[in-house]
């Protein structure tokens, strides 16, 4: 498979992964992920890593590709597995199958309890394995850990093949550790050191065997660490210290921003899990916090994903948006490169740190092939300014925002629309959020020729220019403000004239290089509602169709209407359900006052989360909901995914009709609704200007009221509209 083919098959990671191992895919909702910084680990409920799409990764390289525990030469029986509420500790509870002791005595199933507890801290994996003997006999059992390290680049794990790789060095084995090294073609030596708290009875480059004596009603513990080098021998004190630091660090991240608490216990569990997932994926960079996109495939800084996640969290935690904006401004393109799809002023789509990126075997070391990222960046900056009134930060960002606007103006000059067409064959063929090779098509199934103008992208451009005009006027730059206002008005008229398809009563997905509309009904049109581009009559027509059975499955909104030629509820982009997409469409409905339907979408999304153990995946299948059945998982969706977790908060804001005006330091609430089954909701520590307040929403009969806590009355104005 070529690099180009691989990247276009980002459209469907299931296909790429199946090419590696036909026993894959592994269901994401049955896998467990840990993350810290630029490291993450994915394993199954047993705590085992089998080397399909799972593993322990550091800087886009898999530094542990196999890690399997057996007792008595047999695999174990699963009792249960879980993540701690703060996402720091993974715990698997296991028991033995019928085995023989080292002396040949039969040990019945269920005599020994095995607990595996794992965490990540500072590029190191820590594991505690505890064996507890509940039988009435003393036993010495063989405990084996099989391990392997393939040092494969993330893109190799995803399915790319390489004609040449670097050199794997002979393992260095001492009394209680194994060190494995690989020198890449980029001349970087990558190391994985596996250390044990006690010397194994037998240790090779791929296996450690321990004969552990477990007396009756007693327990024995083994500690294991995997890092880039050997350190002090693993032990209880090191494990506890790492766990304490990891939990403290996670608490610090979760303290940022306001919190939600409702009258619904299960609903609160969802909100807590979503908040914990956003915190887990947020990495502290030199420029501030940045939400990495998702584990395992996209655990890095993505422009589009970071912006949308920040928009979802903006009302609760504007500091996240500030960190995203600062990072993207720092990495804004300053030169033209067809290989990386960069042009001066353009905002980054993706960055990678692996060997293949370093060698330019693929363009994703720093890649700019996202047509929507630049207008979304401006949109976020304007929304951040409206939320906070932080003129000092916007002043520092202003040259970057102007450069981004100039790129949009230049790129739109020939057609009047912001279009894309990859500059090199190694780049993405489609460069909107639906970047599968077949996600943009004509009604008869033809793949359109470029350059392509996506409907939602024109909406983002409209919002970007409108927001910039407001900021420019506040800065006293009247000429720029008038220019951008004219451009916003022009793009609105152009979209209404060229994208609206009268016979569909809907907006076209795109306009191709021949100026022909792709007359396909997709969820993309819902993003136009989010930015407020359509007139009210057309907005209502779009809303009615989005809420019809063609799109609304009962669990959420499908990306494609079910009568389209490429509709497939099991596809990556052509009929599946993406929670972030549903949330954006819901926010659009709320903008046009269709708040009852927002409550329905919130309910379906919450019920989906319940079936997925309170954690919404990147996407799931778009089958119609049936009584008594659960939503169908997509085989290799990222889990957790930042904008899926953030969708809970965008939906909640849409229900509440809540906006914070950072220029006047006022809270505005318009026709508030509460989710089904929730009678009371409290938002604690909501920042407005330099103060933080507690805001309560209370159901009273058929109405929902909003009021500030007694102690906070008078601190900020609360404007409520029925």
PDB file of C-alpha atoms in Angstrom, residues 270-376:
ATOM      1  CA  UNK A 270     -21.755  10.935  31.628  1.00  0.00           C
ATOM      2  CA  UNK A 271     -20.791  14.550  32.237  1.00  0.00           C
ATOM      3  CA  UNK A 272     -17.962  13.466  34.543  1.00  0.00           C
ATOM      4  CA  UNK A 273     -16.641  10.925  32.056  1.00  0.00           C
ATOM      5  CA  UNK A 274     -16.796  13.439  29.210  1.00  0.00           C
ATOM      6  CA  UNK A 275     -14.959  16.024  31.264  1.00  0.00           C
ATOM      7  CA  UNK A 276     -12.360  13.450  32.308  1.00  0.00           C
ATOM      8  CA  UNK A 277     -11.844  12.429  28.667  1.00  0.00           C
ATOM      9  CA  UNK A 278     -11.260  16.018  27.583  1.00  0.00           C
ATOM     10  CA  UNK A 279      -8.747  16.364  30.422  1.00  0.00           C
ATOM     11  CA  UNK A 280      -7.055  13.073  29.510  1.00  0.00           C
ATOM     12  CA  UNK A 281      -6.563  14.125  25.898  1.00  0.00           C
ATOM     13  CA  UNK A 282      -5.454  17.655  26.767  1.00  0.00           C
ATOM     14  CA  UNK A 283      -1.679  17.963  26.627  1.00  0.00           C
ATOM     15  CA  UNK A 284       0.207  20.833  28.198  1.00  0.00           C
ATOM     16  CA  UNK A 285       2.370  22.336  25.450  1.00  0.00           C
ATOM     17  CA  UNK A 286       4.667  25.336  25.644  1.00  0.00           C
ATOM     18  CA  UNK A 287       1.841  27.435  24.195  1.00  0.00           C
ATOM     19  CA  UNK A 288      -0.754  26.178  26.679  1.00  0.00           C
ATOM     20  CA  UNK A 289      -3.271  23.304  26.835  1.00  0.00           C
ATOM     21  CA  UNK A 290      -4.136  21.520  23.580  1.00  0.00           C
ATOM     22  CA  UNK A 291      -6.698  18.716  23.197  1.00  0.00           C
ATOM     23  CA  UNK A 292      -5.171  15.914  21.126  1.00  0.00           C
ATOM     24  CA  UNK A 293      -7.702  14.454  18.716  1.00  0.00           C
ATOM     25  CA  UNK A 294      -8.123  10.825  19.820  1.00  0.00           C
ATOM     26  CA  UNK A 295      -6.566   7.510  20.772  1.00  0.00           C
ATOM     27  CA  UNK A 296      -5.064   5.552  19.115  1.00  0.00           C
ATOM     28  CA  UNK A 297      -4.923   6.852  15.543  1.00  0.00           C
ATOM     29  CA  UNK A 298      -4.898  10.583  16.124  1.00  0.00           C
ATOM     30  CA  UNK A 299      -3.178  11.206  19.458  1.00  0.00           C
ATOM     31  CA  UNK A 300      -1.512  14.400  18.304  1.00  0.00           C
ATOM     32  CA  UNK A 301      -2.341  18.036  17.652  1.00  0.00           C
ATOM     33  CA  UNK A 302      -4.870  18.362  14.829  1.00  0.00           C
ATOM     34  CA  UNK A 303      -5.958  21.832  13.795  1.00  0.00           C
ATOM     35  CA  UNK A 304      -9.609  21.139  13.008  1.00  0.00           C
ATOM     36  CA  UNK A 305     -10.154  18.816  15.976  1.00  0.00           C
ATOM     37  CA  UNK A 306      -8.462  21.196  18.399  1.00  0.00           C
ATOM     38  CA  UNK A 307     -10.546  24.145  17.232  1.00  0.00           C
ATOM     39  CA  UNK A 308     -13.869  22.295  17.400  1.00  0.00           C
ATOM     40  CA  UNK A 309     -13.061  20.806  20.816  1.00  0.00           C
ATOM     41  CA  UNK A 310     -12.197  24.294  22.056  1.00  0.00           C
ATOM     42  CA  UNK A 311     -15.457  25.683  20.648  1.00  0.00           C
ATOM     43  CA  UNK A 312     -17.396  22.954  22.441  1.00  0.00           C
ATOM     44  CA  UNK A 313     -15.726  23.796  25.766  1.00  0.00           C
ATOM     45  CA  UNK A 314     -15.518  27.572  25.296  1.00  0.00           C
ATOM     46  CA  UNK A 315     -18.457  28.489  27.517  1.00  0.00           C
ATOM     47  CA  UNK A 316     -17.062  26.405  30.354  1.00  0.00           C
ATOM     48  CA  UNK A 317     -13.292  26.707  29.880  1.00  0.00           C
ATOM     49  CA  UNK A 318     -12.050  29.507  27.596  1.00  0.00           C
ATOM     50  CA  UNK A 319      -8.457  28.727  28.585  1.00  0.00           C
ATOM     51  CA  UNK A 320      -8.540  25.706  26.279  1.00  0.00           C
ATOM     52  CA  UNK A 321      -9.365  27.927  23.292  1.00  0.00           C
ATOM     53  CA  UNK A 322      -6.525  30.259  24.213  1.00  0.00           C
ATOM     54  CA  UNK A 323      -4.054  27.376  24.217  1.00  0.00           C
ATOM     55  CA  UNK A 324      -5.312  26.078  20.855  1.00  0.00           C
ATOM     56  CA  UNK A 325      -5.122  29.506  19.252  1.00  0.00           C
ATOM     57  CA  UNK A 326      -1.613  30.148  20.554  1.00  0.00           C
ATOM     58  CA  UNK A 327      -0.319  26.807  19.242  1.00  0.00           C
ATOM     59  CA  UNK A 328      -1.901  27.179  15.819  1.00  0.00           C
ATOM     60  CA  UNK A 329      -0.664  30.750  15.457  1.00  0.00           C
ATOM     61  CA  UNK A 330       2.871  29.613  16.289  1.00  0.00           C
ATOM     62  CA  UNK A 331       2.722  26.927  13.580  1.00  0.00           C
ATOM     63  CA  UNK A 332       0.988  29.001  10.896  1.00  0.00           C
ATOM     64  CA  UNK A 333       2.467  28.428   7.446  1.00  0.00           C
ATOM     65  CA  UNK A 334       4.944  31.017   6.144  1.00  0.00           C
ATOM     66  CA  UNK A 335       5.970  29.370   2.871  1.00  0.00           C
ATOM     67  CA  UNK A 336       4.507  27.497  -0.070  1.00  0.00           C
ATOM     68  CA  UNK A 337       5.130  23.747  -0.227  1.00  0.00           C
ATOM     69  CA  UNK A 338       3.098  21.391  -2.446  1.00  0.00           C
ATOM     70  CA  UNK A 339       4.309  18.401  -0.411  1.00  0.00           C
ATOM     71  CA  UNK A 340       2.883  19.751   2.855  1.00  0.00           C
ATOM     72  CA  UNK A 341       0.008  21.656   1.156  1.00  0.00           C
ATOM     73  CA  UNK A 342       1.208  24.827   2.863  1.00  0.00           C
ATOM     74  CA  UNK A 343       0.810  28.441   1.771  1.00  0.00           C
ATOM     75  CA  UNK A 344       1.543  31.604   3.768  1.00  0.00           C
ATOM     76  CA  UNK A 345      -1.214  32.261   6.298  1.00  0.00           C
ATOM     77  CA  UNK A 346      -2.663  28.764   6.236  1.00  0.00           C
ATOM     78  CA  UNK A 347      -3.333  26.990   9.543  1.00  0.00           C
ATOM     79  CA  UNK A 348      -1.917  23.560  10.294  1.00  0.00           C
ATOM     80  CA  UNK A 349      -4.009  20.434   9.833  1.00  0.00           C
ATOM     81  CA  UNK A 350      -1.833  17.809  11.552  1.00  0.00           C
ATOM     82  CA  UNK A 351       1.603  17.300  13.075  1.00  0.00           C
ATOM     83  CA  UNK A 352       3.531  14.066  13.695  1.00  0.00           C
ATOM     84  CA  UNK A 353       6.803  13.096  15.402  1.00  0.00           C
ATOM     85  CA  UNK A 354       7.485   9.615  14.041  1.00  0.00           C
ATOM     86  CA  UNK A 355      10.263   8.271  11.846  1.00  0.00           C
ATOM     87  CA  UNK A 356       8.239   8.348   8.638  1.00  0.00           C
ATOM     88  CA  UNK A 357       7.330  11.994   9.127  1.00  0.00           C
ATOM     89  CA  UNK A 358      10.947  12.888   9.932  1.00  0.00           C
ATOM     90  CA  UNK A 359      12.093  11.218   6.703  1.00  0.00           C
ATOM     91  CA  UNK A 360       9.317  12.901   4.653  1.00  0.00           C
ATOM     92  CA  UNK A 361       8.011   9.505   3.622  1.00  0.00           C
ATOM     93  CA  UNK A 362       4.659  11.187   4.190  1.00  0.00           C
ATOM     94  CA  UNK A 363       3.750  14.860   4.525  1.00  0.00           C
ATOM     95  CA  UNK A 364       2.339  14.807   8.032  1.00  0.00           C
ATOM     96  CA  UNK A 365       5.331  16.048  10.012  1.00  0.00           C
ATOM     97  CA  UNK A 366       3.544  19.360   9.696  1.00  0.00           C
ATOM     98  CA  UNK A 367       0.736  19.178   7.170  1.00  0.00           C
ATOM     99  CA  UNK A 368      -1.617  21.936   6.048  1.00  0.00           C
ATOM    100  CA  UNK A 369      -4.086  20.009   3.863  1.00  0.00           C
ATOM    101  CA  UNK A 370      -7.266  21.004   5.664  1.00  0.00           C
ATOM    102  CA  UNK A 371      -9.387  23.552   3.815  1.00  0.00           C
ATOM    103  CA  UNK A 372     -11.598  24.315   6.815  1.00  0.00           C
ATOM    104  CA  UNK A 373      -8.940  24.724   9.514  1.00  0.00           C
ATOM    105  CA  UNK A 374      -8.016  28.316   8.635  1.00  0.00           C
ATOM    106  CA  UNK A 375     -11.538  29.803   8.721  1.00  0.00           C
ATOM    107  CA  UNK A 376     -12.309  27.728  11.818  1.00  0.00           C
TER     108      UNK A 376
END
